[in-house]
CSV table of C-alpha atoms in Angstrom, one decimal:
chain,number,residue,atom,x,y,z
A,1,MET,CA,87.6,130.4,-29.2
A,2,ASN,CA,84.1,131.9,-29.2
A,3,ASN,CA,82.7,128.6,-30.3
A,4,LYS,CA,84.3,126.8,-27.3
A,5,LEU,CA,82.8,129.4,-24.9
A,6,ILE,CA,79.3,129.0,-26.3
A,7,ILE,CA,79.6,125.2,-26.1
A,8,ARG,CA,80.7,125.4,-22.4
A,9,THR,CA,77.8,127.7,-21.6
A,10,ILE,CA,75.3,125.4,-23.2
A,11,LEU,CA,76.7,122.4,-21.3
A,12,LEU,CA,76.6,124.3,-18.0
A,13,ILE,CA,73.0,125.3,-18.5
A,14,ALA,CA,72.1,121.7,-19.4
A,15,MET,CA,73.7,120.5,-16.1
A,16,VAL,CA,72.2,123.1,-13.8
A,17,PHE,CA,68.6,123.0,-15.1
A,18,PRO,CA,67.9,119.4,-14.0
A,19,LEU,CA,69.3,120.2,-10.5
A,20,LEU,CA,67.0,123.2,-10.2
A,21,PHE,CA,64.0,121.2,-11.3
A,22,THR,CA,64.8,118.4,-8.8
A,23,ALA,CA,65.1,121.0,-6.0
A,24,CYS,CA,61.8,122.6,-6.8
A,25,ALA,CA,60.2,119.2,-7.0
A,26,GLN,CA,61.6,118.2,-3.6
A,27,LYS,CA,60.4,121.5,-2.1
A,28,GLU,CA,56.9,121.0,-3.6
A,29,GLU,CA,56.8,117.4,-2.3
A,30,LYS,CA,57.9,118.5,1.2
A,31,LYS,CA,55.1,121.2,1.2
A,32,THR,CA,52.6,118.6,0.0
A,33,SER,CA,53.7,116.2,2.8
A,34,GLN,CA,53.4,118.9,5.4
A,35,GLU,CA,49.9,119.7,4.2
A,36,LYS,CA,49.0,116.0,4.4
A,37,ALA,CA,50.2,115.9,8.0
A,38,GLN,CA,47.2,118.0,9.0
A,39,THR,CA,44.3,115.6,9.7
A,40,TYR,CA,40.7,116.1,10.7
A,41,THR,CA,38.2,114.3,12.9
A,42,CYS,CA,34.6,114.4,14.0
A,43,PRO,CA,33.9,115.9,17.5
A,44,MET,CA,31.2,113.3,18.1
A,45,HIS,CA,32.8,110.3,16.5
A,46,PRO,CA,36.6,110.5,17.0
A,47,GLN,CA,37.1,107.2,15.1
A,48,ILE,CA,36.5,109.2,11.9
A,49,VAL,CA,39.9,110.5,10.8
A,50,LYS,CA,40.5,112.1,7.4
A,51,ASP,CA,43.4,113.9,5.7
A,52,GLY,CA,41.3,116.9,4.7
A,53,PRO,CA,38.2,118.9,5.8
A,54,GLY,CA,34.8,117.6,5.1
A,55,SER,CA,31.7,116.2,6.9
A,56,CYS,CA,31.3,113.2,9.2
A,57,PRO,CA,29.8,110.3,7.3
A,58,ILE,CA,27.9,109.3,10.5
A,59,CYS,CA,26.3,112.5,11.8
A,60,GLY,CA,27.1,115.0,9.1
A,61,MET,CA,29.0,117.4,11.4
A,62,ASP,CA,31.9,119.4,10.0
A,63,LEU,CA,35.2,117.8,10.7
A,64,VAL,CA,37.7,119.7,13.0
A,65,PRO,CA,41.5,119.7,12.7
A,66,PHE,CA,43.6,118.0,15.3
A,67,GLU,CA,47.3,117.3,15.6
A,68,LYS,CA,47.8,113.6,15.0
A,69,ASN,CA,51.2,113.6,16.4
A,70,ASN,CA,50.3,115.3,19.7
A,71,ALA,CA,51.4,112.7,22.2
A,72,GLN,CA,50.6,114.6,25.4
A,73,ASP,CA,48.3,112.6,27.7
A,74,PHE,CA,47.1,115.6,29.7
A,75,LEU,CA,45.1,118.8,29.3
A,76,THR,CA,46.0,122.3,30.5
A,77,LEU,CA,43.3,124.8,31.4
A,78,GLY,CA,43.6,128.3,32.6
A,79,PRO,CA,41.7,129.8,35.5
A,80,SER,CA,39.0,131.2,33.2
A,81,GLN,CA,38.6,127.9,31.4
A,82,GLN,CA,38.3,126.1,34.8
A,83,ALA,CA,35.6,128.5,35.9
A,84,LEU,CA,33.7,128.2,32.7
A,85,ALA,CA,33.8,124.4,32.9
A,86,ASN,CA,32.8,124.5,36.6
A,87,LEU,CA,35.7,122.2,37.5
A,88,THR,CA,35.9,121.3,41.2
A,89,THR,CA,38.3,118.8,42.8
A,90,ILE,CA,38.4,116.7,45.9
A,91,THR,CA,41.1,114.8,47.7
A,92,ALA,CA,40.5,111.0,47.5
A,93,GLY,CA,40.4,109.5,51.0
A,94,GLU,CA,38.8,106.6,52.9
A,95,ASN,CA,35.3,107.1,54.2
A,96,GLU,CA,32.7,105.1,56.1
A,97,PHE,CA,31.0,103.3,53.3
A,98,SER,CA,27.7,101.4,53.5
A,99,ASN,CA,26.5,99.6,50.4
A,100,SER,CA,22.8,100.1,49.7
A,101,SER,CA,20.3,98.1,47.7
A,102,HIS,CA,18.1,100.1,45.4
A,103,LEU,CA,14.4,99.2,45.6
A,104,ASN,CA,11.9,100.3,43.0
A,105,GLY,CA,9.0,102.1,44.6
A,106,ARG,CA,6.1,104.4,43.9
A,107,LEU,CA,4.0,107.0,45.7
A,108,VAL,CA,0.4,106.1,46.4
A,109,THR,CA,-2.4,107.8,48.2
A,110,ASP,CA,-2.6,107.2,51.9
A,111,PRO,CA,-6.0,105.6,52.6
A,112,GLU,CA,-5.9,106.9,56.1
A,113,GLN,CA,-6.1,110.4,54.6
A,114,THR,CA,-9.0,109.5,52.3
A,115,ILE,CA,-12.6,110.5,53.2
A,116,TYR,CA,-15.6,108.7,51.6
A,117,ILE,CA,-18.8,110.9,51.7
A,118,SER,CA,-22.1,109.0,51.5
A,119,SER,CA,-25.7,110.1,51.7
A,120,ARG,CA,-27.2,110.0,55.2
A,121,VAL,CA,-30.7,109.8,53.8
A,122,ALA,CA,-32.5,108.6,50.7
A,123,GLY,CA,-33.5,111.4,48.3
A,124,ARG,CA,-33.0,113.3,45.1
A,125,ILE,CA,-29.8,115.4,44.5
A,126,GLU,CA,-31.2,118.9,43.7
A,127,GLU,CA,-27.9,120.7,43.3
A,128,LEU,CA,-24.2,119.9,43.3
A,129,TYR,CA,-21.9,122.7,44.4
A,130,VAL,CA,-18.8,120.7,43.4
A,131,LYS,CA,-19.1,119.3,39.8
A,132,GLU,CA,-15.6,118.2,38.9
A,133,THR,CA,-12.7,116.1,40.2
A,134,GLY,CA,-9.3,117.6,41.1
A,135,VAL,CA,-10.7,120.7,42.8
A,136,PRO,CA,-9.9,121.5,46.5
A,137,VAL,CA,-12.6,121.5,49.1
A,138,ARG,CA,-12.4,123.2,52.5
A,139,LYS,CA,-13.9,121.9,55.7
A,140,GLY,CA,-17.5,123.3,56.1
A,141,GLN,CA,-17.9,124.1,52.4
A,142,PRO,CA,-21.3,123.2,50.9
A,143,LEU,CA,-21.1,120.1,48.7
A,144,TYR,CA,-24.7,119.2,47.7
A,145,LYS,CA,-28.4,119.9,48.3
A,146,ILE,CA,-30.8,117.0,48.7
A,147,TYR,CA,-34.6,116.7,48.6
A,148,SER,CA,-35.7,114.3,51.3
A,149,GLU,CA,-39.2,113.8,52.7
A,150,GLN,CA,-37.7,111.7,55.5
A,151,LEU,CA,-35.6,114.7,56.8
A,152,SER,CA,-38.7,117.0,56.5
A,153,ALA,CA,-40.7,114.6,58.7
A,154,LEU,CA,-37.9,114.5,61.3
A,155,GLN,CA,-37.6,118.3,61.3
A,156,GLN,CA,-41.3,118.6,62.0
A,157,GLU,CA,-41.1,116.0,64.8
A,158,TYR,CA,-38.3,118.1,66.4
A,159,LEU,CA,-40.3,121.3,66.1
A,160,LEU,CA,-43.3,119.6,67.8
A,161,ALA,CA,-41.2,118.1,70.6
A,162,THR,CA,-39.5,121.4,71.2
A,163,ALA,CA,-42.9,123.2,71.5
A,164,GLN,CA,-44.2,120.5,73.9
A,165,ALA,CA,-41.0,120.7,76.1
A,166,ALA,CA,-41.5,124.4,76.3
A,167,SER,CA,-45.1,124.1,77.3
A,168,PHE,CA,-44.6,121.4,79.9
A,169,THR,CA,-41.3,122.4,81.5
A,170,GLU,CA,-42.1,120.4,84.7
A,171,ASP,CA,-42.5,117.1,82.8
A,172,LYS,CA,-39.1,115.6,82.0
A,173,ARG,CA,-40.5,113.1,79.5
A,174,PHE,CA,-41.1,115.9,77.0
A,175,ALA,CA,-37.5,117.1,77.4
A,176,GLN,CA,-36.3,113.6,76.7
A,177,ILE,CA,-38.5,113.4,73.6
A,178,LYS,CA,-37.1,116.7,72.4
A,179,ASN,CA,-33.5,115.5,72.9
A,180,ALA,CA,-34.3,112.2,71.1
A,181,ALA,CA,-35.7,114.1,68.1
A,182,LYS,CA,-32.7,116.4,68.1
A,183,GLN,CA,-30.3,113.4,68.2
A,184,LYS,CA,-32.0,111.8,65.2
A,185,LEU,CA,-31.3,114.9,63.1
A,186,LEU,CA,-27.7,115.1,64.3
A,187,LEU,CA,-27.2,111.4,63.3
A,188,TYR,CA,-28.6,112.2,59.9
A,189,GLY,CA,-25.8,114.7,59.4
A,190,GLN,CA,-27.5,117.9,60.5
A,191,SER,CA,-25.3,120.4,62.3
A,192,GLU,CA,-26.1,122.5,65.4
A,193,ALA,CA,-26.2,125.6,63.3
A,194,GLN,CA,-28.8,124.1,61.0
A,195,LEU,CA,-31.0,123.0,63.9
A,196,ASN,CA,-30.8,126.5,65.5
A,197,GLU,CA,-31.8,127.9,62.1
A,198,LEU,CA,-34.7,125.5,62.0
A,199,LEU,CA,-35.9,126.6,65.5
A,200,LYS,CA,-35.6,130.3,64.4
A,201,LYS,CA,-37.7,129.8,61.3
A,202,GLN,CA,-40.1,127.3,62.8
A,203,LYS,CA,-40.6,125.8,59.4
A,204,ALA,CA,-39.5,122.4,58.1
A,205,SER,CA,-38.0,122.1,54.6
A,206,PRO,CA,-37.3,118.9,52.5
A,207,TYR,CA,-34.3,120.7,50.9
A,208,VAL,CA,-31.2,120.2,53.0
A,209,VAL,CA,-27.6,121.2,52.3
A,210,TYR,CA,-24.7,119.0,53.3
A,211,TYR,CA,-21.3,120.3,54.0
A,212,ALA,CA,-17.7,118.9,53.7
A,213,PRO,CA,-16.7,117.1,56.9
A,214,ASP,CA,-13.0,117.9,56.2
A,215,SER,CA,-10.7,119.5,53.7
A,216,GLY,CA,-9.3,117.6,50.7
A,217,ILE,CA,-9.1,117.2,46.9
A,218,VAL,CA,-12.2,115.7,45.1
A,219,ALA,CA,-10.9,112.5,43.7
A,220,GLU,CA,-14.1,110.9,42.6
A,221,LEU,CA,-17.8,112.0,42.0
A,222,SER,CA,-20.4,109.3,42.1
A,223,ILE,CA,-23.6,111.3,41.5
A,224,THR,CA,-25.1,113.9,39.2
A,225,GLU,CA,-27.8,116.5,39.7
A,226,GLY,CA,-31.3,115.0,39.6
A,227,GLN,CA,-30.1,111.6,40.6
A,228,TYR,CA,-31.9,109.6,43.3
A,229,VAL,CA,-29.6,108.1,46.0
A,230,ALA,CA,-30.3,105.5,48.6
A,231,GLU,CA,-29.4,105.9,52.3
A,232,GLY,CA,-25.6,105.2,52.4
A,233,GLY,CA,-25.2,105.7,48.7
A,234,SER,CA,-21.8,107.0,47.5
A,235,ILE,CA,-21.6,110.7,46.9
A,236,MET,CA,-17.9,111.6,46.4
A,237,LYS,CA,-14.4,110.8,47.6
A,238,LEU,CA,-11.9,113.3,49.1
A,239,GLU,CA,-8.2,112.7,49.3
A,240,ASP,CA,-5.6,114.6,51.3
A,241,TYR,CA,-2.1,114.6,49.8
A,242,THR,CA,-0.2,116.2,52.7
A,243,ARG,CA,1.1,112.7,53.4
A,244,LEU,CA,1.8,109.9,50.9
A,245,TRP,CA,2.5,106.2,51.1
A,246,VAL,CA,5.7,104.8,49.6
A,247,GLU,CA,5.4,101.3,48.4
A,248,ALA,CA,8.6,99.4,47.3
A,249,ASP,CA,9.3,95.9,45.9
A,250,VAL,CA,11.8,93.7,47.8
A,251,TYR,CA,13.3,90.6,46.3
A,252,PRO,CA,13.2,87.6,48.6
A,253,ALA,CA,17.0,87.6,48.8
A,254,ASP,CA,16.9,91.1,50.4
A,255,ALA,CA,14.0,90.4,52.7
A,256,GLY,CA,16.3,89.8,55.6
A,257,LYS,CA,17.8,93.3,55.3
A,258,VAL,CA,14.6,95.1,56.2
A,259,LYS,CA,12.4,95.1,59.3
A,260,ILE,CA,9.4,97.1,60.6
A,261,GLY,CA,10.6,100.3,62.3
A,262,GLN,CA,13.8,100.6,60.2
A,263,LYS,CA,14.8,104.0,58.8
A,264,VAL,CA,15.4,104.1,55.0
A,265,LYS,CA,16.1,106.8,52.5
A,266,VAL,CA,13.6,107.7,49.8
A,267,ILE,CA,14.5,109.5,46.5
A,268,VAL,CA,11.5,110.7,44.5
A,269,SER,CA,12.1,110.8,40.8
A,270,GLY,CA,12.9,114.3,39.7
A,271,TYR,CA,13.7,115.5,43.2
A,272,GLU,CA,17.1,113.8,43.7
A,273,ASP,CA,18.3,116.8,45.7
A,274,GLN,CA,15.5,116.3,48.3
A,275,PRO,CA,16.1,112.8,49.9
A,276,GLN,CA,13.5,111.9,52.5
A,277,THR,CA,13.8,109.6,55.5
A,278,MET,CA,11.0,107.1,55.9
A,279,THR,CA,10.2,104.5,58.6
A,280,VAL,CA,9.1,101.1,57.4
A,281,ASP,CA,5.6,100.7,58.8
A,282,PHE,CA,4.5,97.5,57.1
A,283,ILE,CA,6.0,94.4,55.3
A,284,ASN,CA,3.6,92.2,53.3
A,285,PRO,CA,4.0,88.7,54.7
A,286,ALA,CA,3.1,87.1,51.3
A,287,LEU,CA,4.8,87.2,47.9
A,288,GLN,CA,3.0,88.9,45.1
A,289,THR,CA,1.8,86.1,42.9
A,290,SER,CA,2.6,87.5,39.5
A,291,LYS,CA,6.0,89.1,40.4
A,292,GLN,CA,7.3,86.9,43.3
A,293,LEU,CA,8.2,90.1,45.2
A,294,ILE,CA,7.6,91.2,48.8
A,295,GLN,CA,6.2,94.7,49.3
A,296,LEU,CA,7.2,97.1,52.1
A,297,ARG,CA,5.4,100.4,52.9
A,298,GLY,CA,6.0,103.6,54.8
A,299,ALA,CA,4.8,107.2,54.7
A,300,ILE,CA,6.5,110.5,53.9
A,301,ALA,CA,5.3,114.1,54.5
A,302,ASN,CA,4.2,116.2,51.5
A,303,PRO,CA,3.3,119.5,53.1
A,304,ASN,CA,3.7,121.6,49.9
A,305,LYS,CA,1.9,119.0,47.8
A,306,GLN,CA,4.9,119.0,45.3
A,307,TRP,CA,4.6,115.2,44.8
A,308,GLN,CA,1.7,113.3,43.3
A,309,ALA,CA,0.5,109.8,43.7
A,310,GLY,CA,1.9,107.6,40.9
A,311,GLN,CA,5.4,109.1,40.8
A,312,GLN,CA,8.3,106.7,40.8
A,313,ALA,CA,10.7,106.6,43.8
A,314,ILE,CA,13.8,104.7,44.8
A,315,VAL,CA,14.2,103.3,48.3
A,316,LEU,CA,17.8,102.9,49.5
A,317,LEU,CA,18.1,99.9,51.8
A,318,PRO,CA,21.4,100.2,53.6
A,319,SER,CA,23.6,97.2,54.3
A,320,SER,CA,24.2,96.2,57.9
A,321,GLU,CA,28.0,96.3,57.5
A,322,GLN,CA,30.0,99.6,57.2
A,323,LYS,CA,33.7,99.7,56.4
A,324,MET,CA,36.3,102.3,55.6
A,325,LYS,CA,36.8,102.4,51.9
A,326,LEU,CA,38.3,104.7,49.2
A,327,THR,CA,35.3,106.5,47.7
A,328,ILE,CA,34.7,109.4,45.4
A,329,PRO,CA,31.5,111.0,44.0
A,330,VAL,CA,29.6,109.1,41.4
A,331,ASP,CA,29.8,112.0,38.9
A,332,ALA,CA,33.6,111.9,39.0
A,333,VAL,CA,33.7,108.5,37.2
A,334,ILE,CA,33.5,108.4,33.4
A,335,ARG,CA,32.2,105.2,32.0
A,336,ASP,CA,32.5,104.2,28.3
A,337,GLY,CA,33.3,101.2,26.1
A,338,SER,CA,36.9,101.3,27.1
A,339,GLY,CA,36.2,101.0,30.9
A,340,THR,CA,36.0,103.5,33.7
A,341,HIS,CA,38.4,106.4,34.4
A,342,VAL,CA,38.7,109.6,36.4
A,343,TRP,CA,40.6,112.8,35.9
A,344,ILE,CA,43.5,113.6,38.2
A,345,GLU,CA,45.0,117.1,38.7
A,346,ILE,CA,48.7,116.4,38.4
A,347,GLU,CA,49.6,120.1,38.7
A,348,LYS,CA,47.8,123.3,39.0
A,349,GLY,CA,45.6,123.5,35.9
A,350,LYS,CA,47.0,120.3,34.4
A,351,TYR,CA,44.6,117.3,34.2
A,352,GLN,CA,45.4,113.7,33.3
A,353,PRO,CA,43.0,110.7,32.8
A,354,ARG,CA,43.5,107.6,34.8
A,355,MET,CA,41.8,104.2,34.5
A,356,VAL,CA,40.2,102.9,37.7
A,357,ALA,CA,38.3,99.8,38.8
A,358,ILE,CA,35.1,100.4,40.8
A,359,GLY,CA,33.3,98.3,43.4
A,360,SER,CA,30.1,98.9,45.2
A,361,GLU,CA,28.2,102.1,44.8
A,362,THR,CA,25.4,104.1,46.3
A,363,PHE,CA,23.3,106.9,45.0
A,364,ASP,CA,26.0,109.4,45.8
A,365,GLU,CA,29.3,107.6,46.1
A,366,VAL,CA,31.3,104.8,44.3
A,367,GLU,CA,34.0,102.6,45.8
A,368,ILE,CA,37.4,102.6,44.0
A,369,THR,CA,39.2,99.3,44.3
A,370,SER,CA,42.3,100.1,42.2
A,371,GLY,CA,43.8,103.0,40.2
A,372,LEU,CA,43.7,105.6,42.9
A,373,THR,CA,45.6,106.1,46.1
A,374,LYS,CA,44.7,108.1,49.2
A,375,GLY,CA,45.6,111.8,48.6
A,376,ASP,CA,45.1,111.9,44.8
A,377,ILE,CA,43.3,115.1,43.7
A,378,VAL,CA,40.3,114.0,41.7
A,379,VAL,CA,38.0,116.1,39.5
A,380,ALA,CA,34.6,115.9,41.1
A,381,THR,CA,32.5,118.0,38.7
A,382,GLY,CA,33.4,118.8,35.1
A,383,ALA,CA,34.9,115.4,34.3
A,384,TYR,CA,32.8,114.9,31.2
A,385,LEU,CA,33.8,118.3,29.8
A,386,LEU,CA,37.5,117.2,30.2
A,387,TYR,CA,36.7,114.0,28.4
A,388,SER,CA,35.1,115.8,25.5
A,389,GLU,CA,37.9,118.4,25.3
A,390,PHE,CA,40.5,115.6,25.2
A,391,ILE,CA,38.7,113.9,22.2
A,392,LEU,CA,38.4,117.2,20.4
A,393,LYS,CA,42.1,118.2,20.8
A,394,LYS,CA,43.7,114.8,20.6
A,395,GLY,CA,41.3,113.0,18.3
A,396,LYS,CA,41.4,109.8,20.4
A,397,ASN,CA,39.8,108.2,23.5
A,398,PRO,CA,41.7,109.1,26.7
A,399,MET,CA,41.8,105.4,27.6
A,400,SER,CA,43.1,104.1,24.3
A,401,GLY,CA,46.1,101.9,24.9
A,402,MET,CA,45.7,101.9,28.7
A,403,LYS,CA,45.4,98.7,30.7
A,404,MET,CA,44.4,98.3,34.3
């Protein structure tokens, strides 16, 4: 009897043990399968997907986990997240839209604001009071001292004529000679103050100081101390930057869109938030030989001297026709290899990507030809942050699988 009980017990154990082993194996396999369900991707390269943590083979960044089976095609952000991302929305609607041609331009010095200073007499430069370019010069500021025997002789002539006119007051000829001698000195660049000082001292001097005729910036120095200059020889060049020319290149196909007196918008590179209005003053009637372009020109004010000659600028040449079109801000459109899309607020705090087709665009706005309807709430700022957040959380491009 005992032998039969022992045999039954052994058989029961032999049958139960394989079942327990199989159950444990299945549990372990299920656990391993669950662990494998967690995948990882690169924040910068979402095409990199691995079953475990590691580094991106492209950029070396640490991979981040994401839920591969998360099929939601929208993002949900709370009020604090929206504020942190600086998300703003607008309601899509039709606006008066004028397509503009972008012309490449540049800022150049206005020659009408340039002063060329030349020597009034022949002589030797004894002293230069301005010895470098780029420094500002005020009107009436001394620029250089010159040694001139010619000026000394003219001063002596003026002193003699003045003395004769004072001695023979009844003879008008002496007064005329005095005025003629004075006029010579004035024509040679002497001021009334210098002539009064000459009469006060009653002594001629070959050393004469010349002063700045106007204010400006020294753009060029043509002489050095001790150098001899001829009458009319170049001394220096002063430039005034309170007004600058804008020169822009126009393709022959766009030449019919512009005319003298037309108002255009100018955007200086780096100062996109300060558009300027310019009147077209001149259109070159001939093509540039090397570029086959026509050049237009206008002037803009630069009172604070924040812009310098040589800076790049864009001239927006508006189209003659204006139509009501569905437009949104340029920054609201995301462009990548999959196409163009925008983000729509489908509910409060819930954002969904939508593929769109774009048409003409200006510096500020872009025309939407399909994908949006009037009244849609579109994310105006912060769209790129939503784009990045979607890739990080979903591990895929928002436009993958979508078709226009």
